[in-house]
XYZ file of C-alpha atoms in Angstrom:
109
model
C -8.745 9.540 13.365
C -7.552 9.398 16.988
C -8.964 6.919 19.587
C -10.147 8.680 22.417
C -11.851 5.985 24.726
C -14.657 3.420 24.887
C -18.346 4.332 24.246
C -18.875 2.898 27.680
C -16.777 5.575 29.261
C -19.342 8.151 28.338
C -22.844 7.304 29.482
C -25.844 8.875 27.809
C -26.555 12.453 28.788
C -22.855 13.187 30.070
C -19.621 14.637 28.844
C -16.189 13.833 29.571
C -12.778 15.868 29.056
C -10.142 14.607 27.074
C -6.579 16.212 25.955
C -5.860 15.211 22.416
C -2.510 16.398 21.128
C -2.598 19.397 23.324
C -6.191 20.385 22.606
C -8.990 20.079 25.252
C -12.042 18.192 24.140
C -15.439 17.588 25.408
C -16.715 14.163 24.320
C -20.453 14.069 24.707
C -22.959 11.177 24.457
C -26.135 13.348 23.836
C -29.711 12.490 24.564
C -30.237 11.632 20.717
C -27.776 8.704 21.340
C -25.023 10.178 19.069
C -21.619 11.035 20.340
C -20.031 14.552 19.723
C -16.878 16.237 20.349
C -16.418 19.796 20.945
C -13.750 22.161 22.189
C -13.770 21.878 26.032
C -13.832 25.610 26.593
C -16.647 28.165 26.430
C -16.142 30.983 23.845
C -17.616 33.620 26.426
C -15.262 32.705 29.500
C -12.453 30.341 29.425
C -14.117 27.435 31.556
C -14.560 23.753 30.702
C -17.749 22.842 28.897
C -17.367 19.259 29.799
C -18.466 20.283 33.275
C -21.729 21.476 31.982
C -25.147 20.039 31.512
C -25.989 18.140 28.290
C -29.630 19.113 27.169
C -30.890 17.264 24.110
C -28.206 18.345 21.448
C -26.735 21.024 23.345
C -24.037 21.609 26.173
C -24.508 24.193 28.668
C -21.636 26.185 30.201
C -22.054 25.866 34.063
C -20.647 29.184 34.823
C -22.880 31.753 32.908
C -25.340 29.486 31.252
C -24.089 29.817 27.498
C -25.540 26.960 25.461
C -23.858 25.272 22.287
C -25.102 22.925 19.729
C -23.023 19.933 19.632
C -23.739 19.598 15.956
C -22.679 23.058 14.795
C -20.749 24.733 17.607
C -22.971 27.583 17.310
C -24.158 29.183 20.473
C -27.952 28.793 21.132
C -27.908 30.796 24.429
C -26.306 34.036 25.478
C -23.960 35.354 26.767
C -21.763 33.438 24.299
C -21.851 34.956 20.911
C -18.990 33.118 19.116
C -18.996 29.465 17.990
C -16.662 26.742 19.320
C -14.944 24.162 17.354
C -16.566 20.887 16.877
C -14.936 17.575 15.565
C -15.911 14.731 13.504
C -16.367 11.538 15.542
C -16.724 7.999 14.361
C -17.581 4.910 16.498
C -15.532 1.979 15.632
C -15.986 -1.407 17.565
C -17.165 0.303 20.617
C -14.599 3.017 20.705
C -14.821 6.813 19.925
C -12.402 8.117 17.452
C -12.056 11.959 16.403
C -10.444 13.930 13.831
C -8.682 17.340 15.274
C -9.873 18.949 12.021
C -12.845 21.093 13.185
C -16.056 19.981 11.033
C -17.527 23.489 11.211
C -14.338 25.485 9.981
C -14.005 27.256 13.351
C -10.419 27.123 14.937
C -9.558 27.457 18.474
C -8.220 30.765 19.754
């Protein structure tokens, strides 16, 4: 597991971008109170998901409105049809850690 940042760096309802060993990751503090990590690139258009809106347990791409479930990486709104990788997250002593092995079996292009 790799330390990303403090939980205080990601207020509830927001996302930040982090580069982890060359992989762009969006770290999201969802409205359910949990932290999620998802590849910071929309599978429809190569734009940063971290710049989008958090809604419940989904992240909406700011460009075309594709939505992704933070738990599964599955698209829940068009135009995206392909899932994005999601990564296991652990909270330890107020810090966010993640593994670069996708928990949903999806690999980045």
